Amino acid sequence: MIKFLLKVVLLGAVFFLLTKYDVLPGLDVVENPDGPLGIYGTYLWIALIFGVVNAVVGPVLRLLSLPFVLLTLGLFLIVINAALLGLTAALTTRLTIDGIGTAILGGLILAVAGWVADQLLDR
């Protein structure tokens, strides 16, 4: 549970960096300064939703799309990560994604960040 919460904090920091420094222009977060943790709470909330979606829906999508993953030598996982990011945006009104290209790049960046977080937290 502690590892999951630390991963949520790291993903929240990635969401913050992606939107504050306009790394992906189509990825926008509507900040809530009146929330419990201020604007940072918004990023933690989005990261928590993304983490839960990735933990619950992600394995099901990966299992169902296993033939496509094998056929494309794993490149279809990028599309799955984009779908998970899109599902996160659909579940919250605080995250907006402008297009499929932004979702694919955002999913790729978040997948790499999640992998780095897993590597750091497993030590």
Backbone as JSON, one array per atom type, in Angstrom:
{
  "sequence": "MIKFLLKVVLLGAVFFLLTKYDVLPGLDVVENPDGPLGIYGTYLWIALIFGVVNAVVGPVLRLLSLPFVLLTLGLFLIVINAALLGLTAALTTRLTIDGIGTAILGGLILAVAGWVADQLLDR",
  "N": [[0.82, -1.19, 0.0], [1.96, 1.23, 0.74], [3.88, 1.53, -1.25], [2.22, 1.86, -3.47], [0.99, 4.32, -2.85], [3.24, 6.0, -2.8], [3.96, 5.76, -5.47], [1.75, 7.0, -6.62], [2.17, 9.61, -5.74], [4.55, 10.19, -7.12], [3.62, 9.95, -9.78], [1.77, 12.0, -9.71], [3.53, 14.15, -9.53], [4.66, 13.95, -12.05], [2.43, 14.47, -13.7], [2.08, 17.13, -12.89], [4.48, 18.32, -13.82], [4.22, 17.85, -16.57], [2.02, 19.41, -17.28], [2.36, 21.98, -16.15], [4.75, 22.98, -17.25], [4.14, 22.86, -19.86], [4.73, 20.64, -21.51], [3.3, 18.75, -22.96], [1.15, 20.16, -25.03], [-1.63, 19.63, -25.41], [-2.57, 18.43, -23.15], [-4.26, 19.14, -20.34], [-4.82, 20.39, -17.05], [-7.32, 21.26, -14.83], [-6.93, 23.22, -12.24], [-7.63, 23.15, -8.71], [-7.67, 25.43, -6.44], [-8.99, 25.69, -4.03], [-9.22, 23.26, -2.89], [-8.58, 20.43, -0.63], [-5.76, 20.02, -0.48], [-4.85, 22.14, -1.89], [-3.66, 23.34, -5.08], [-1.96, 21.26, -5.6], [-3.23, 19.05, -4.64], [-5.06, 18.52, -6.61], [-3.5, 17.42, -8.66], [-2.57, 15.16, -7.35], [-4.99, 13.84, -6.99], [-5.75, 13.28, -9.65], [-3.61, 11.63, -10.34], [-4.08, 9.54, -8.55], [-6.53, 8.53, -9.5], [-5.66, 7.73, -12.06], [-3.81, 5.77, -11.28], [-5.47, 3.86, -10.04], [-7.15, 3.17, -12.18], [-5.22, 2.14, -13.89], [-4.37, -0.04, -12.37], [-6.68, -1.6, -12.1], [-8.25, -1.72, -14.55], [-6.24, -1.88, -16.43], [-4.75, -4.47, -16.43], [-6.79, -6.14, -17.43], [-7.32, -5.07, -19.99], [-4.78, -5.46, -21.12], [-4.64, -8.25, -21.12], [-6.82, -8.94, -22.77], [-5.99, -7.82, -25.16], [-3.79, -9.23, -25.88], [-3.09, -10.81, -28.25], [-2.73, -8.72, -30.16], [-0.67, -7.31, -28.97], [1.39, -9.16, -29.05], [1.58, -9.48, -31.83], [2.42, -6.95, -32.66], [4.79, -6.76, -31.42], [4.81, -5.66, -28.86], [4.29, -2.95, -29.17], [1.66, -2.2, -29.19], [0.99, -1.81, -26.58], [1.44, 0.84, -26.05], [-0.8, 2.07, -27.15], [-2.71, 1.02, -25.44], [-1.94, 2.23, -23.02], [-2.51, 4.87, -23.72], [-5.27, 4.66, -23.96], [-5.93, 4.12, -21.3], [-5.18, 6.51, -20.12], [-6.99, 8.19, -21.41], [-9.37, 7.13, -20.37], [-9.04, 7.87, -17.74], [-9.23, 10.64, -18.02], [-11.87, 10.74, -18.78], [-13.15, 9.99, -16.48], [-12.74, 12.04, -14.65], [-13.36, 15.53, -14.24], [-11.33, 17.27, -14.15], [-9.16, 16.79, -15.79], [-8.17, 17.16, -19.11], [-7.86, 16.04, -22.44], [-6.69, 16.76, -25.62], [-6.4, 15.36, -28.05], [-5.79, 12.25, -29.9], [-3.09, 11.94, -30.4], [-1.87, 13.41, -28.36], [-2.77, 11.88, -26.22], [-1.46, 9.45, -26.72], [1.28, 10.18, -26.57], [1.29, 11.19, -23.94], [0.49, 8.89, -22.53], [2.68, 7.27, -23.08], [4.79, 8.69, -21.84], [3.87, 8.64, -19.18], [3.87, 5.88, -18.77], [6.61, 5.29, -18.88], [7.43, 6.85, -16.72], [6.04, 5.55, -14.67], [7.3, 3.07, -14.77], [9.91, 3.8, -14.02], [9.33, 4.69, -11.45], [8.5, 2.27, -10.29], [10.93, 0.87, -10.41], [12.51, 2.43, -8.7], [11.12, 2.17, -6.29], [11.24, -0.52, -5.72], [13.64, -1.05, -4.62]],
  "CA": [[0.0, 0.0, 0.0], [2.86, 2.38, 0.8], [4.47, 1.66, -2.58], [1.2, 2.42, -4.35], [0.82, 5.74, -2.53], [4.43, 6.7, -3.28], [3.87, 5.82, -6.92], [0.75, 8.03, -6.91], [2.84, 10.91, -5.55], [5.47, 10.38, -8.24], [2.83, 10.21, -10.98], [1.24, 13.35, -9.55], [4.6, 15.08, -9.9], [4.81, 13.89, -13.51], [1.31, 15.25, -14.23], [2.37, 18.53, -12.62], [5.53, 18.76, -14.75], [3.72, 17.82, -17.95], [1.05, 20.47, -17.55], [2.86, 23.3, -15.76], [5.79, 23.42, -18.17], [3.56, 22.74, -21.2], [5.45, 19.62, -22.27], [2.28, 18.29, -23.9], [0.19, 21.26, -25.08], [-3.02, 19.22, -25.38], [-2.88, 17.84, -21.85], [-4.55, 20.26, -19.44], [-5.41, 20.1, -15.75], [-8.03, 22.38, -14.22], [-6.51, 23.2, -10.84], [-8.61, 23.54, -7.7], [-6.93, 26.0, -5.32], [-9.79, 25.62, -2.81], [-9.29, 21.87, -2.45], [-7.92, 20.13, 0.64], [-4.3, 20.2, -0.57], [-4.58, 23.21, -2.84], [-3.54, 22.9, -6.46], [-1.23, 19.99, -5.64], [-4.21, 18.0, -4.41], [-5.67, 18.19, -7.91], [-2.59, 16.52, -9.36], [-2.59, 13.89, -6.62], [-6.27, 13.21, -7.28], [-5.67, 12.73, -11.01], [-2.66, 10.51, -10.3], [-4.75, 8.45, -7.86], [-7.49, 7.94, -10.44], [-4.88, 7.03, -13.08], [-3.24, 4.58, -10.67], [-6.53, 2.87, -9.84], [-7.54, 2.7, -13.51], [-4.11, 1.31, -14.39], [-4.31, -1.28, -11.6], [-7.9, -2.4, -12.23], [-8.63, -1.92, -15.94], [-5.04, -2.16, -17.22], [-4.5, -5.89, -16.68], [-7.85, -6.71, -18.27], [-7.05, -4.63, -21.36], [-3.57, -6.12, -21.6], [-4.96, -9.65, -21.38], [-7.7, -9.04, -23.94], [-5.29, -7.4, -26.37], [-2.54, -9.99, -25.97], [-2.69, -11.12, -29.63], [-2.22, -7.51, -30.81], [0.62, -6.99, -28.34], [2.37, -10.09, -29.62], [1.72, -9.2, -33.26], [3.15, -5.69, -32.85], [6.0, -6.85, -30.59], [4.67, -4.83, -27.67], [3.98, -1.55, -29.45], [0.24, -1.95, -28.91], [0.88, -1.36, -25.19], [1.37, 2.31, -26.07], [-2.21, 2.39, -27.39], [-3.43, 0.68, -24.21], [-1.66, 3.31, -22.05], [-3.28, 6.04, -24.16], [-6.67, 4.41, -23.6], [-6.05, 4.27, -19.85], [-5.14, 7.95, -19.84], [-8.27, 8.71, -21.86], [-10.37, 6.72, -19.4], [-8.85, 8.73, -16.57], [-9.79, 11.95, -18.37], [-13.32, 10.61, -18.82], [-13.65, 9.83, -15.11], [-12.61, 13.27, -13.89], [-13.53, 16.75, -15.03], [-10.13, 18.09, -13.95], [-8.15, 16.45, -16.8], [-8.66, 17.17, -20.49], [-6.9, 15.63, -23.47], [-7.21, 17.33, -26.86], [-6.42, 14.46, -29.2], [-5.2, 10.93, -29.73], [-1.64, 12.09, -30.36], [-1.53, 13.82, -27.01], [-3.01, 10.73, -25.34], [-0.4, 8.46, -26.95], [2.52, 10.69, -25.98], [1.11, 11.24, -22.49], [0.51, 7.52, -22.04], [4.06, 6.79, -23.17], [5.56, 9.35, -20.79], [3.42, 8.12, -17.89], [4.33, 4.49, -18.64], [8.04, 5.35, -18.53], [7.52, 7.36, -15.34], [5.59, 4.47, -13.79], [8.35, 2.06, -14.73], [10.99, 4.36, -13.19], [8.85, 4.67, -10.06], [8.56, 0.88, -9.84], [12.33, 0.53, -10.2], [12.99, 3.12, -7.5], [10.43, 1.7, -5.09], [11.56, -1.93, -5.46], [14.97, -1.15, -3.99]],
  "C": [[0.87, 1.26, 0.0], [3.49, 2.61, -0.57], [3.49, 2.28, -3.56], [1.03, 3.91, -4.1], [2.04, 6.56, -2.96], [4.44, 6.81, -4.8], [2.85, 6.86, -7.36], [1.37, 9.41, -6.77], [3.8, 11.2, -6.7], [4.72, 10.66, -9.54], [2.16, 11.58, -10.91], [2.27, 14.4, -9.91], [4.81, 15.1, -11.41], [3.67, 14.65, -14.18], [1.56, 16.74, -14.05], [3.4, 19.07, -13.62], [5.03, 18.82, -16.18], [2.81, 18.99, -18.26], [1.59, 21.86, -17.21], [3.88, 23.84, -16.75], [5.41, 23.16, -19.62], [4.36, 21.77, -22.09], [4.53, 19.03, -23.33], [1.18, 19.36, -23.96], [-1.27, 20.84, -25.01], [-3.47, 18.58, -24.09], [-3.05, 18.97, -20.84], [-5.2, 19.76, -18.15], [-6.06, 21.37, -15.24], [-7.75, 22.3, -12.72], [-7.63, 23.67, -9.93], [-7.86, 24.11, -6.5], [-7.68, 25.93, -4.0], [-9.9, 24.2, -2.26], [-8.51, 21.64, -1.17], [-6.41, 20.34, 0.62], [-3.92, 21.29, -1.57], [-4.47, 22.66, -4.26], [-2.82, 21.56, -6.56], [-2.17, 18.81, -5.38], [-4.91, 17.57, -5.69], [-4.8, 17.2, -8.66], [-2.51, 15.16, -8.67], [-3.88, 13.13, -6.89], [-6.25, 12.56, -8.66], [-4.72, 11.54, -11.04], [-3.28, 9.31, -9.59], [-5.75, 7.76, -8.77], [-6.74, 7.16, -11.52], [-4.28, 5.74, -12.52], [-4.27, 3.48, -10.47], [-6.99, 2.31, -11.18], [-6.47, 1.77, -14.07], [-4.05, -0.02, -13.65], [-5.52, -2.18, -11.82], [-8.2, -2.73, -13.7], [-7.43, -2.34, -16.79], [-4.77, -3.63, -17.46], [-5.55, -6.56, -17.57], [-7.62, -6.34, -19.73], [-5.81, -5.32, -21.93], [-3.82, -7.59, -21.93], [-5.82, -9.8, -22.63], [-6.98, -8.68, -25.24], [-3.97, -8.14, -26.57], [-2.16, -10.38, -27.4], [-2.13, -9.91, -30.37], [-0.85, -7.12, -30.26], [1.7, -7.9, -28.91], [2.63, -9.8, -31.09], [2.55, -7.95, -33.52], [4.42, -5.63, -32.01], [5.98, -5.86, -29.42], [4.3, -3.39, -27.93], [2.52, -1.21, -29.18], [0.03, -1.53, -27.46], [0.84, 0.16, -25.09], [-0.07, 2.76, -26.27], [-3.03, 2.09, -26.13], [-3.19, 1.75, -23.15], [-2.4, 4.58, -22.43], [-4.75, 5.87, -23.81], [-6.9, 4.56, -22.09], [-6.01, 5.74, -19.44], [-6.44, 8.61, -20.27], [-9.41, 8.33, -20.92], [-10.27, 7.55, -18.13], [-9.44, 10.11, -16.82], [-11.32, 11.9, -18.41], [-13.92, 10.51, -17.41], [-13.58, 11.09, -14.28], [-12.79, 14.47, -14.81], [-12.3, 17.65, -14.93], [-9.05, 17.85, -15.0], [-8.8, 16.45, -18.17], [-7.51, 16.81, -21.42], [-7.49, 16.05, -24.81], [-7.26, 16.35, -28.02], [-5.73, 13.14, -28.91], [-3.68, 11.01, -29.68], [-1.15, 12.5, -28.98], [-1.72, 12.66, -26.04], [-1.91, 9.69, -25.5], [0.91, 8.92, -26.33], [2.42, 10.76, -24.46], [1.13, 9.85, -21.87], [1.91, 6.94, -22.05], [4.92, 7.39, -22.05], [5.17, 8.81, -19.41], [3.82, 6.66, -17.69], [5.81, 4.45, -18.26], [8.21, 5.84, -17.09], [7.07, 6.31, -14.33], [6.63, 3.38, -13.66], [9.51, 2.53, -13.86], [10.58, 4.35, -11.72], [8.88, 3.25, -9.5], [10.0, 0.46, -9.55], [12.89, 1.18, -8.95], [12.39, 2.55, -6.22], [10.72, 0.23, -4.78], [12.91, -2.11, -4.78], [14.88, -1.11, -2.5]]
}
